[in-house]
Short mmCIF file of C-alpha atoms and ligand atoms in Angstrom, two decimals:
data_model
loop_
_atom_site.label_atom_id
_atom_site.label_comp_id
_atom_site.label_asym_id
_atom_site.label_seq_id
_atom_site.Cartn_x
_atom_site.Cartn_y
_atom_site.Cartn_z
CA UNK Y 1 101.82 199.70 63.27
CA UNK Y 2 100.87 203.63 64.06
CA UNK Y 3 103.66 204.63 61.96
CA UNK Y 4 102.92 202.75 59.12
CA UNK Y 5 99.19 203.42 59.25
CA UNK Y 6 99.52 207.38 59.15
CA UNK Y 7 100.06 207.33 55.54
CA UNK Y 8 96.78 209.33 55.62
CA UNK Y 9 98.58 212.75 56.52
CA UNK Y 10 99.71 214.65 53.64
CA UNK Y 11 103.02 213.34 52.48
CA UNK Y 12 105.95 215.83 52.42
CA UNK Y 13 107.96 215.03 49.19
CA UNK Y 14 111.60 214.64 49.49
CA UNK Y 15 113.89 217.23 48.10
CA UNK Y 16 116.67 215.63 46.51
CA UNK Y 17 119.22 217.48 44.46
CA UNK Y 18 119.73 215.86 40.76
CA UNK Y 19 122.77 214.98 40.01
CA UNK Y 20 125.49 217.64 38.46
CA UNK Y 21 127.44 215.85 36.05
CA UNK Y 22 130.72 217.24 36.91
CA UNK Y 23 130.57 216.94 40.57
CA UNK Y 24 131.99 213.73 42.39
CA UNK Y 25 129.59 210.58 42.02
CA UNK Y 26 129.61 210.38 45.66
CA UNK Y 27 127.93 212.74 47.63
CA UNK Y 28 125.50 212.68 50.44
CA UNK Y 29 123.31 215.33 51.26
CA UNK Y 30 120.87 215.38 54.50
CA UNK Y 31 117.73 216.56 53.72
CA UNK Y 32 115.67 216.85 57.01
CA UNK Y 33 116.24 216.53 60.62
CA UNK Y 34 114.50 215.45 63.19
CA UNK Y 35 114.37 218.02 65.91
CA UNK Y 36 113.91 215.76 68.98
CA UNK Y 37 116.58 212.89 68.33
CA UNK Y 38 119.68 213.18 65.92
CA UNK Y 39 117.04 211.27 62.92
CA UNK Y 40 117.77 212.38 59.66
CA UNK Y 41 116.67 211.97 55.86
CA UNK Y 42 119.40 212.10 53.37
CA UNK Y 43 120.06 211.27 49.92
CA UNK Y 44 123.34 209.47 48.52
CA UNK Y 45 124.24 210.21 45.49
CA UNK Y 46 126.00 206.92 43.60
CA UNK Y 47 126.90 206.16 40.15
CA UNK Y 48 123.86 204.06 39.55
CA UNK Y 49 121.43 206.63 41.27
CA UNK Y 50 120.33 208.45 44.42
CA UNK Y 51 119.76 206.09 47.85
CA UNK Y 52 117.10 207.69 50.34
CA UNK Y 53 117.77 207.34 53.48
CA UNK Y 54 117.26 206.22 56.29
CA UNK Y 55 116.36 203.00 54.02
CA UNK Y 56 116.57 199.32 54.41
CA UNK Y 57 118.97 196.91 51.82
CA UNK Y 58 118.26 193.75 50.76
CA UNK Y 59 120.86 191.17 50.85
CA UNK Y 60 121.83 189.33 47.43
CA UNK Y 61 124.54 186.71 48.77
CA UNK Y 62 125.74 185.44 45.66
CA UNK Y 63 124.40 188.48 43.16
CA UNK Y 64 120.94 187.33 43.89
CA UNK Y 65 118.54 188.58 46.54
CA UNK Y 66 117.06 184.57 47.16
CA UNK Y 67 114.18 184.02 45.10
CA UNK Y 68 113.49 187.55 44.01
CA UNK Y 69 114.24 189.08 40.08
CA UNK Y 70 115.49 192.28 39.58
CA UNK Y 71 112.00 194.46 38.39
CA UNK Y 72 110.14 192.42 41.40
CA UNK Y 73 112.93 193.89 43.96
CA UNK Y 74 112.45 196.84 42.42
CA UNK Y 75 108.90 197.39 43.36
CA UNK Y 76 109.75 196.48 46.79
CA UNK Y 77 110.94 200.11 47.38
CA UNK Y 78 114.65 198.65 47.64
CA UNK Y 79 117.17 201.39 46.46
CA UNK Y 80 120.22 199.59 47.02
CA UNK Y 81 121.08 195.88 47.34
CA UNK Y 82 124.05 193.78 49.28
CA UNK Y 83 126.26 191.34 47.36
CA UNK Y 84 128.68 189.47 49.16
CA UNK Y 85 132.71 189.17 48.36
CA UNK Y 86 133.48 186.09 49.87
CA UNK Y 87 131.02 184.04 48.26
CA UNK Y 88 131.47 185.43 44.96
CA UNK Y 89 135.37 185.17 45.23
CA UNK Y 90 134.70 181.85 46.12
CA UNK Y 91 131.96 181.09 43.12
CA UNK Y 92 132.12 182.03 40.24
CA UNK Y 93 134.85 184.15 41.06
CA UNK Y 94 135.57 188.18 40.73
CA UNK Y 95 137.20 187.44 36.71
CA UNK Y 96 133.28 186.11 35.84
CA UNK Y 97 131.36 188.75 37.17
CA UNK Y 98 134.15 191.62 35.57
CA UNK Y 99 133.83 189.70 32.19
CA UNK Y 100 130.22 190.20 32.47
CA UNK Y 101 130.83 194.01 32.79
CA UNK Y 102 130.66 194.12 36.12
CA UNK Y 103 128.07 193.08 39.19
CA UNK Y 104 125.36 195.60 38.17
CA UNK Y 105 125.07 194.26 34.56
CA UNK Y 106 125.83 190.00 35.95
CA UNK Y 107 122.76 190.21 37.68
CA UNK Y 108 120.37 193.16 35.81
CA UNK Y 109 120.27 195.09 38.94
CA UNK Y 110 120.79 199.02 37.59
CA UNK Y 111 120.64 200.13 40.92
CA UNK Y 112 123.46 201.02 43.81
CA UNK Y 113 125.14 197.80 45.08
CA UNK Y 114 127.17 197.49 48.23
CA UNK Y 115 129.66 194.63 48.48
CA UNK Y 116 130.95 193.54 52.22
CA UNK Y 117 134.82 193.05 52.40
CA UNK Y 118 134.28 189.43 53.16
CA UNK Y 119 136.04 189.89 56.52
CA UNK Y 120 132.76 188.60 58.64
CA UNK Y 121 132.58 185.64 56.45
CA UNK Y 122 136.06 184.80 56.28
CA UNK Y 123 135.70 184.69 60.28
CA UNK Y 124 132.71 183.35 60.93
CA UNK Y 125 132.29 180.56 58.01
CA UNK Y 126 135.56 179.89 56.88
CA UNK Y 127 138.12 177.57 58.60
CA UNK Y 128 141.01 179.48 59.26
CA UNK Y 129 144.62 178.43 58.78
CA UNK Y 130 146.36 181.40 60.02
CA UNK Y 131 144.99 185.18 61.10
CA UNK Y 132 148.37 187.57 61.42
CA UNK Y 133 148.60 190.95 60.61
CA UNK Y 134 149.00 190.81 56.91
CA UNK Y 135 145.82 189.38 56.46
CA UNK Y 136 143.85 185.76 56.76
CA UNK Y 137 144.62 182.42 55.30
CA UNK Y 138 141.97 179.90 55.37
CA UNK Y 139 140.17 176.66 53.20
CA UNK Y 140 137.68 176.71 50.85
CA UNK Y 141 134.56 175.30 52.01
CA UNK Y 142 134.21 174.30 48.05
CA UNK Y 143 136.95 172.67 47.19
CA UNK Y 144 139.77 173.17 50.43
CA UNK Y 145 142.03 174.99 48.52
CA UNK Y 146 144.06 177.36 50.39
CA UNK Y 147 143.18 181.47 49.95
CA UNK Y 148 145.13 184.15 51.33
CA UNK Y 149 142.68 187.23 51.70
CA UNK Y 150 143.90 190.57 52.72
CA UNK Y 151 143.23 194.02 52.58
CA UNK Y 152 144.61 194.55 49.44
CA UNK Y 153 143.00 191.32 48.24
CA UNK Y 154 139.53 192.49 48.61
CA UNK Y 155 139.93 195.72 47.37
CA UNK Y 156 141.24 193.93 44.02
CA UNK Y 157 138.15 191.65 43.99
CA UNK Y 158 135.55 194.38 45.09
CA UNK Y 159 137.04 196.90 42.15
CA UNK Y 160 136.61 193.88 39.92
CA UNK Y 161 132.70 192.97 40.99
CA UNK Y 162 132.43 197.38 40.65
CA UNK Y 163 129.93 197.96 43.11
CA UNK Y 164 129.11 201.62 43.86
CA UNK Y 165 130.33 201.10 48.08
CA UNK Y 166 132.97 198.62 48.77
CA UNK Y 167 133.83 197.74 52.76
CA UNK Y 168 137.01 197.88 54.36
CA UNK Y 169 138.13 194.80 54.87
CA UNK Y 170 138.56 194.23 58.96
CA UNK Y 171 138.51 192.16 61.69
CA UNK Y 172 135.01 191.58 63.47
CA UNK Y 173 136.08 189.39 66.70
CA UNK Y 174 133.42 186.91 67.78
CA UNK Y 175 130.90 187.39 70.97
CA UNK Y 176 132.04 186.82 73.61
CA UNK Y 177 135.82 187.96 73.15
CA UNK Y 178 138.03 189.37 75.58
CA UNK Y 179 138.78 192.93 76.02
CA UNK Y 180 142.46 192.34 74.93
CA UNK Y 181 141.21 190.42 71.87
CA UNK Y 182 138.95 193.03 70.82
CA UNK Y 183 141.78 195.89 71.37
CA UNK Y 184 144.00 193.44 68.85
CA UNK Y 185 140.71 193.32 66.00
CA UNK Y 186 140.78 196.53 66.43
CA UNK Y 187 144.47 197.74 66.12
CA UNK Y 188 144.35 195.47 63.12
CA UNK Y 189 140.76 196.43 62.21
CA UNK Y 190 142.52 200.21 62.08
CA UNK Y 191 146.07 199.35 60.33
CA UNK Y 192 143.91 197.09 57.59
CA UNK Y 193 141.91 199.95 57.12
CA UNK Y 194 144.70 202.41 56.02
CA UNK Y 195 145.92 199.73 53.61
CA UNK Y 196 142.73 199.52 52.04
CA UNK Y 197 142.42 203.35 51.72
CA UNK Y 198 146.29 203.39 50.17
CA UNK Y 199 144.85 199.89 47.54
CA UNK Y 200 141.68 201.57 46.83
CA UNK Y 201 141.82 203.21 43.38
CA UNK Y 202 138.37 202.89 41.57
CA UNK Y 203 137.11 206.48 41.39
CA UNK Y 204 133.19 205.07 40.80
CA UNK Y 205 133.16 203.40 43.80
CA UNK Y 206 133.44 204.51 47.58
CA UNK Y 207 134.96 203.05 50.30
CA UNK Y 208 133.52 202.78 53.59
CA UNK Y 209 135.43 202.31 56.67
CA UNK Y 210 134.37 200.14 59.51
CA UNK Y 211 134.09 200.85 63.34
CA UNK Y 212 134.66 197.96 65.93
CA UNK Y 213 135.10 197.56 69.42
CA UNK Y 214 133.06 194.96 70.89
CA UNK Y 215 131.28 196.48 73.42
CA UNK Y 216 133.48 197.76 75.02
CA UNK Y 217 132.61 201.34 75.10
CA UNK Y 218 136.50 202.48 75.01
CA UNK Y 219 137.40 200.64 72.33
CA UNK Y 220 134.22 201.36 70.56
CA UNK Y 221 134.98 204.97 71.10
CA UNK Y 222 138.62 204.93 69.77
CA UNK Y 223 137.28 203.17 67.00
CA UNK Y 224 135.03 205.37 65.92
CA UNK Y 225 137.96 208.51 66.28
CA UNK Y 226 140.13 206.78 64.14
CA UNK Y 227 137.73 205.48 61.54
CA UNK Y 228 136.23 209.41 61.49
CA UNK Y 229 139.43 210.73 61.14
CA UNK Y 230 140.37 208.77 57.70
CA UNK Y 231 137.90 211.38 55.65
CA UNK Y 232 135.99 208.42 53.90
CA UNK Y 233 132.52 209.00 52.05
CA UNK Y 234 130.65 206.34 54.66
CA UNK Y 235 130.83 204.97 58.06
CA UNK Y 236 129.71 201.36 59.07
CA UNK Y 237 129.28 200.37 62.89
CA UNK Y 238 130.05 196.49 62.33
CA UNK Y 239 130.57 193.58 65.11
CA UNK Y 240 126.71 194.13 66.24
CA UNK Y 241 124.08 191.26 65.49
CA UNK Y 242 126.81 188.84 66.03
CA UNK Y 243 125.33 187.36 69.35
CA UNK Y 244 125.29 189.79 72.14
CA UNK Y 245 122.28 190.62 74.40
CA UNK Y 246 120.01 193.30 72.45
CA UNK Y 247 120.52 196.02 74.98
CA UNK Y 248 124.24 195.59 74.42
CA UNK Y 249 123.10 196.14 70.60
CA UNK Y 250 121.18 199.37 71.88
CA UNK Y 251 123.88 200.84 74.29
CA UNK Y 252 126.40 200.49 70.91
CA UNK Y 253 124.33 202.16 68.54
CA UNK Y 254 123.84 205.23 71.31
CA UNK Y 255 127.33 205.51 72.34
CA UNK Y 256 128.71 205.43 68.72
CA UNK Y 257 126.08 207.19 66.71
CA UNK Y 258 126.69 210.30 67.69
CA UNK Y 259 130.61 210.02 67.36
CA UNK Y 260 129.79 209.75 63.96
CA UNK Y 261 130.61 212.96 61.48
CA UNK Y 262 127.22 213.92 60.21
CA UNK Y 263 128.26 215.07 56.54
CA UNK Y 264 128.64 210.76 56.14
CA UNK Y 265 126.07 208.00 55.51
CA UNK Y 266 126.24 205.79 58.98
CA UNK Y 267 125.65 202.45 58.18
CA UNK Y 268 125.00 199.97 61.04
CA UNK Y 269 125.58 196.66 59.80
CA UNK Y 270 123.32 193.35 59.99
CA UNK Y 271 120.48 194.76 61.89
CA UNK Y 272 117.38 194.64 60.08
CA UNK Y 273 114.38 194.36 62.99
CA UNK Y 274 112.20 197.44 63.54
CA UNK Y 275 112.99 198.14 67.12
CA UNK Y 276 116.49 198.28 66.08
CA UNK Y 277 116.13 200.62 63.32
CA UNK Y 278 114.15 202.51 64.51
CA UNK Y 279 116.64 202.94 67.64
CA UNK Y 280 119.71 203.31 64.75
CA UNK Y 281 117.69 206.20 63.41
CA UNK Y 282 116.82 207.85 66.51
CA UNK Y 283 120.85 207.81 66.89
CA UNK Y 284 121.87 209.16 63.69
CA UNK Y 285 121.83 205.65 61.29
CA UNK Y 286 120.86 205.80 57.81
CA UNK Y 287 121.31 202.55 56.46
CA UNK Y 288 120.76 198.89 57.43
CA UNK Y 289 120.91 195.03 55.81
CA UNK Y 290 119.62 191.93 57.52
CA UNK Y 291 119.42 188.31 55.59
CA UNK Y 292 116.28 187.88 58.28
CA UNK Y 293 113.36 188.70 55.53
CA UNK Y 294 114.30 186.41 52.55
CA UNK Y 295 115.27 183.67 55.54
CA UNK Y 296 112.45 184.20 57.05
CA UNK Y 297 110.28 183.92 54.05
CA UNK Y 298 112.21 180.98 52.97
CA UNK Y 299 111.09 179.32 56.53
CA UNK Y 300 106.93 179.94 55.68
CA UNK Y 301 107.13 182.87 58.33
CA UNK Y 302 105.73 186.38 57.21
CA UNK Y 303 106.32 190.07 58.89
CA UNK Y 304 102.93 191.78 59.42
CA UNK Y 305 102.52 194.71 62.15
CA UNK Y 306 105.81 193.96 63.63
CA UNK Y 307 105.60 190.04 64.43
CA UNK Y 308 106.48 186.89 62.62
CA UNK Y 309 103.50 185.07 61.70
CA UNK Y 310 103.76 181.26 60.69
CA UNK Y 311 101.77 180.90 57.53
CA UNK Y 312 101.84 176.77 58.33
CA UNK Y 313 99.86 177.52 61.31
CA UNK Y 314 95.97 176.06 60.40
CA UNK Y 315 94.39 179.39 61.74
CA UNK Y 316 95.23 180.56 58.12
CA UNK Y 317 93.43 177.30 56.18
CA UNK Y 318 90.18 179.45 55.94
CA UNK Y 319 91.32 183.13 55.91
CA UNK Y 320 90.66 184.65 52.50
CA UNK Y 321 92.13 187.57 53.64
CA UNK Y 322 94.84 189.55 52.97
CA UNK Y 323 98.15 188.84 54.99
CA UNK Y 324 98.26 193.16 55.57
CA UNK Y 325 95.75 195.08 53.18
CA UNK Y 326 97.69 198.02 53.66
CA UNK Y 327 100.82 196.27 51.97
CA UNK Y 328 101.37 196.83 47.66
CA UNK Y 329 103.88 193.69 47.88
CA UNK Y 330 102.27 191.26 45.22
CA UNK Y 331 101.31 188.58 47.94
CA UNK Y 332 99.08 191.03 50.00
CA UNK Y 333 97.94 192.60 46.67
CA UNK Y 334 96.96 189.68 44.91
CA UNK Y 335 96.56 186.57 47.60
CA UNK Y 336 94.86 185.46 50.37
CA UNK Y 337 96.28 184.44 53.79
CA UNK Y 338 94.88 180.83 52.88
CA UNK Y 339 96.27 180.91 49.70
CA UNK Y 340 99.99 182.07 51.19
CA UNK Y 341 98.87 178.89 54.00
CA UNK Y 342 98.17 176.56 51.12
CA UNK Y 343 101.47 177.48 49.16
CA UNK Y 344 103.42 176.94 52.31
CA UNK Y 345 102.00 173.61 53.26
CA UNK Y 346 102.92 172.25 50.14
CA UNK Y 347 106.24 173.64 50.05
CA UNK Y 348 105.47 175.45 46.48
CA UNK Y 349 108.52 177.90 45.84
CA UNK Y 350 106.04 180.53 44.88
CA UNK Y 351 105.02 180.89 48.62
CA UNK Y 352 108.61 181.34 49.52
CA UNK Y 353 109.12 184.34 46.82
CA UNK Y 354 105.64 185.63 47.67
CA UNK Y 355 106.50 185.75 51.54
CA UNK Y 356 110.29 186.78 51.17
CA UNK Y 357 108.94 189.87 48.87
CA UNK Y 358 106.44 190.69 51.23
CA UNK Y 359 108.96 191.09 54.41
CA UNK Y 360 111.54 192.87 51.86
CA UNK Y 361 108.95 195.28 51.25
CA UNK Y 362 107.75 195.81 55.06
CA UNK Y 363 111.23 196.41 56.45
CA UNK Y 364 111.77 198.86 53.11
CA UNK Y 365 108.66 200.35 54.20
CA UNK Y 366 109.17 200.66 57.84
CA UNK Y 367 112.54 202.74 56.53
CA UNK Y 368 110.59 204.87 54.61
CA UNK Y 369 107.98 205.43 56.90
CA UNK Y 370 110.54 206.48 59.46
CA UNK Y 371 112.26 209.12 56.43
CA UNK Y 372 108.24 210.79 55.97
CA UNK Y 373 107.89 210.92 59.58
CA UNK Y 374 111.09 212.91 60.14
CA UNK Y 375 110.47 215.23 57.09
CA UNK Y 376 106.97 215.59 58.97
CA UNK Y 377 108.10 216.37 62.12
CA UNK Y 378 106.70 213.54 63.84
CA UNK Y 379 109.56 210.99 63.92
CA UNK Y 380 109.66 210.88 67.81
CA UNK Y 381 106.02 210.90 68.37
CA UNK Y 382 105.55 207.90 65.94
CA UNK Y 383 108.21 206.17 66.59
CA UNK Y 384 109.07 206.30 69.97
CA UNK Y 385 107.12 203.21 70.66
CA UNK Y 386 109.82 201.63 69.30
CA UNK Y 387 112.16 202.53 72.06
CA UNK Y 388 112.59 199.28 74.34
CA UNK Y 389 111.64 201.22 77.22
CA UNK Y 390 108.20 202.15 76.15
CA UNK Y 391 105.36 199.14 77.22
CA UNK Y 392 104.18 199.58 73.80
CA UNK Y 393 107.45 197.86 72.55
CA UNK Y 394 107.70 194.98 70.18
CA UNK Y 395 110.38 192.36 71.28
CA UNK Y 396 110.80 190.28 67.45
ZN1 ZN Z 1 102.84 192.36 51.60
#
């Protein structure tokens, strides 16, 4: 991984304002560009600290990123983590976590959180009863009790958990949809949006608004407009990673990016592989969440130089070395590939956490790498290998 092996050049430190007590807790500030692609560095400024960006965040379902404490995710480089509203509506419920003092103190993570608005999870887990234009009725997959979720529904349960960035809630239609059923998630996606904005009264925590469209690049367009034109602290592109051909992926994230306002975070949602990023940041993205290294390191399967390597596989039984020596994670720090092979085959837990906080750390790092580079100058030479085009393209 060129980029990732050039930490030998001098590293240009980022310049990051601190924070002025009386100004808003929200602010983002862009702090280099790249003068070859719209790339950027930026810092956003939260209650609970400063994010770099562009930078990679971790997803902690239910208040926990899977297998991982709070100091160890830490070290991982992670600045901000995902929690997720529908699952902790569901269990153990917003009036827990808020008697707890909130999601920050429930699970001894002092840095920014994000929560979703539970929209994607409402429609893609839950089994819906109704969908109208108030909002979403469906069963509990606990206990099949009946909840009603709508805008002003998830605001109340995301100003109870008190993340620093709450979601909009909206409508992300499936893949493949129709055009006409994507122009109705949208219209809704839009009107939902406004109610959230008019519900939304926490002044510690943003609210980020959500694009749509499908991809269809009219709809994906208008989208965009209207979201833009709402004057929110943060942007998310959402409905990618939900099934549709990776150039379609690609093609989104160059038509919207730059309808983007620039003085906003632009957060694409789900996408978490490096040829994706690294596309999203060539486009304007700063921020980006994917489930895939904790699942993958749940599965055995480890991220090293851009591939997924199986640790089961026997080529490992005899390797006593380390799974990427240029990696500070603890399992390339302290363990062997054999060992990592050993833990696996055996199914100990500790070679799940071991692997899921090394592939935290690389796609952290590959984020980070991509913020020097641009604050070097070099983002496009480095990283433009990562453009699908190029032969030297990775395809995981
Ligand atoms: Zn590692």
């Amino acid at each position: 991984m060129r980029a990732l092996a050039s930490g030998q050049r001098q590293a240009v430190p980022i310049s990051c304002s601190t924070q002025d007590r009386n100004a808003t807790p929200f602010r983002f500030e862009i702090t280099a560009h790249c003068s070859h692609s719209r790339a950027r560095c930026g810092c956003l400024h939260t209650p609970h600290g400063v994010v770099q960006t562009p930078r990679f965040m971790p997803v902690g379902t239910l208040a926990t990123v899977k297998g991982v404490t709070a100091p160890q995710l830490q070290d991982t480089g992670a600045q901000m983590v995902l929690a997720n509203t529908y699952h902790l509506h569901l269990q153990p419920g917003e009036a827990i976590v808020a008697e707890a003092g909130g999601l920050h103190r429930f699970m001894a993570w002092e840095g920014p959180i994000l929560t979703d608005s539970g929209g994607f999870q409402v429609f893609s887990l839950g089994d819906i009863n109704r969908i109208d234009d108030d909002g979403v009725t469906f069963r509990s997959p606990r206990d099949g009790q009946r909840i009603a979720l709508t805008p002003e529904r998830s605001m109340e349960i995301q100003m109870a958990l008190g993340a620093d960035v709450a979601m909009a809630f909206d409508q992300c239609p499936p893949y493949p949809a129709s055009e006409a059923d994507v122009a109705a998630a949208c219209r809704r996606t839009h009107s939902w949006l406004e109610r959230c904005i008019a519900h939304h009264t926490r002044p510690d925590q943003a609210l980020f608004g959500i694009v749509q469209g499908g991809c269809f690049p009219a709809l994906r367009q208008e989208s965009a407009q209207v979201v833009a034109s709402m004057g929110l602290p943060g942007i998310a592109v959402g409905g990618v990673s939900v099934g549709e051909p990776t150039e379609e992926m690609h093609r989104i994230v160059r038509q919207v990016g730059p309808l983007l306002p620039d003085a906003v975070p632009h957060y694409l949602m789900g996408v978490g592989s490096l040829r994706e990023m690294a596309i999203a940041v060539a486009n304007g993205f700063d921020l980006f969440d994917c489930v895939l290294p904790t699942r993958l390191g749940r599965h055995g399967a480890a991220l090293v130089e851009g591939e997924r390597w199986n640790l089961k596989n026997a080529r490992f039984r005899h390797d006593h070395t380390p799974l990427d020596a240029s990696c500070p994670c603890p399992a390339c720090r302290l363990h062997s590939r054999a060992y990592l092979h050993h833990l696996i085959k055996t199914e100990e837990m500790l070679g799940k956490i071991l692997l899921s906080l090394h592939n935290i750390t690389q796609l952290v790092r590959f984020t980070t790498a991509m913020g020097q580079a641009i604050r070097e100058g070099c983002f496009a030479e480095d990283f433009a290998p990562w453009e699908p085009d190029s032969p030297a393209a990775h395809t995981w």
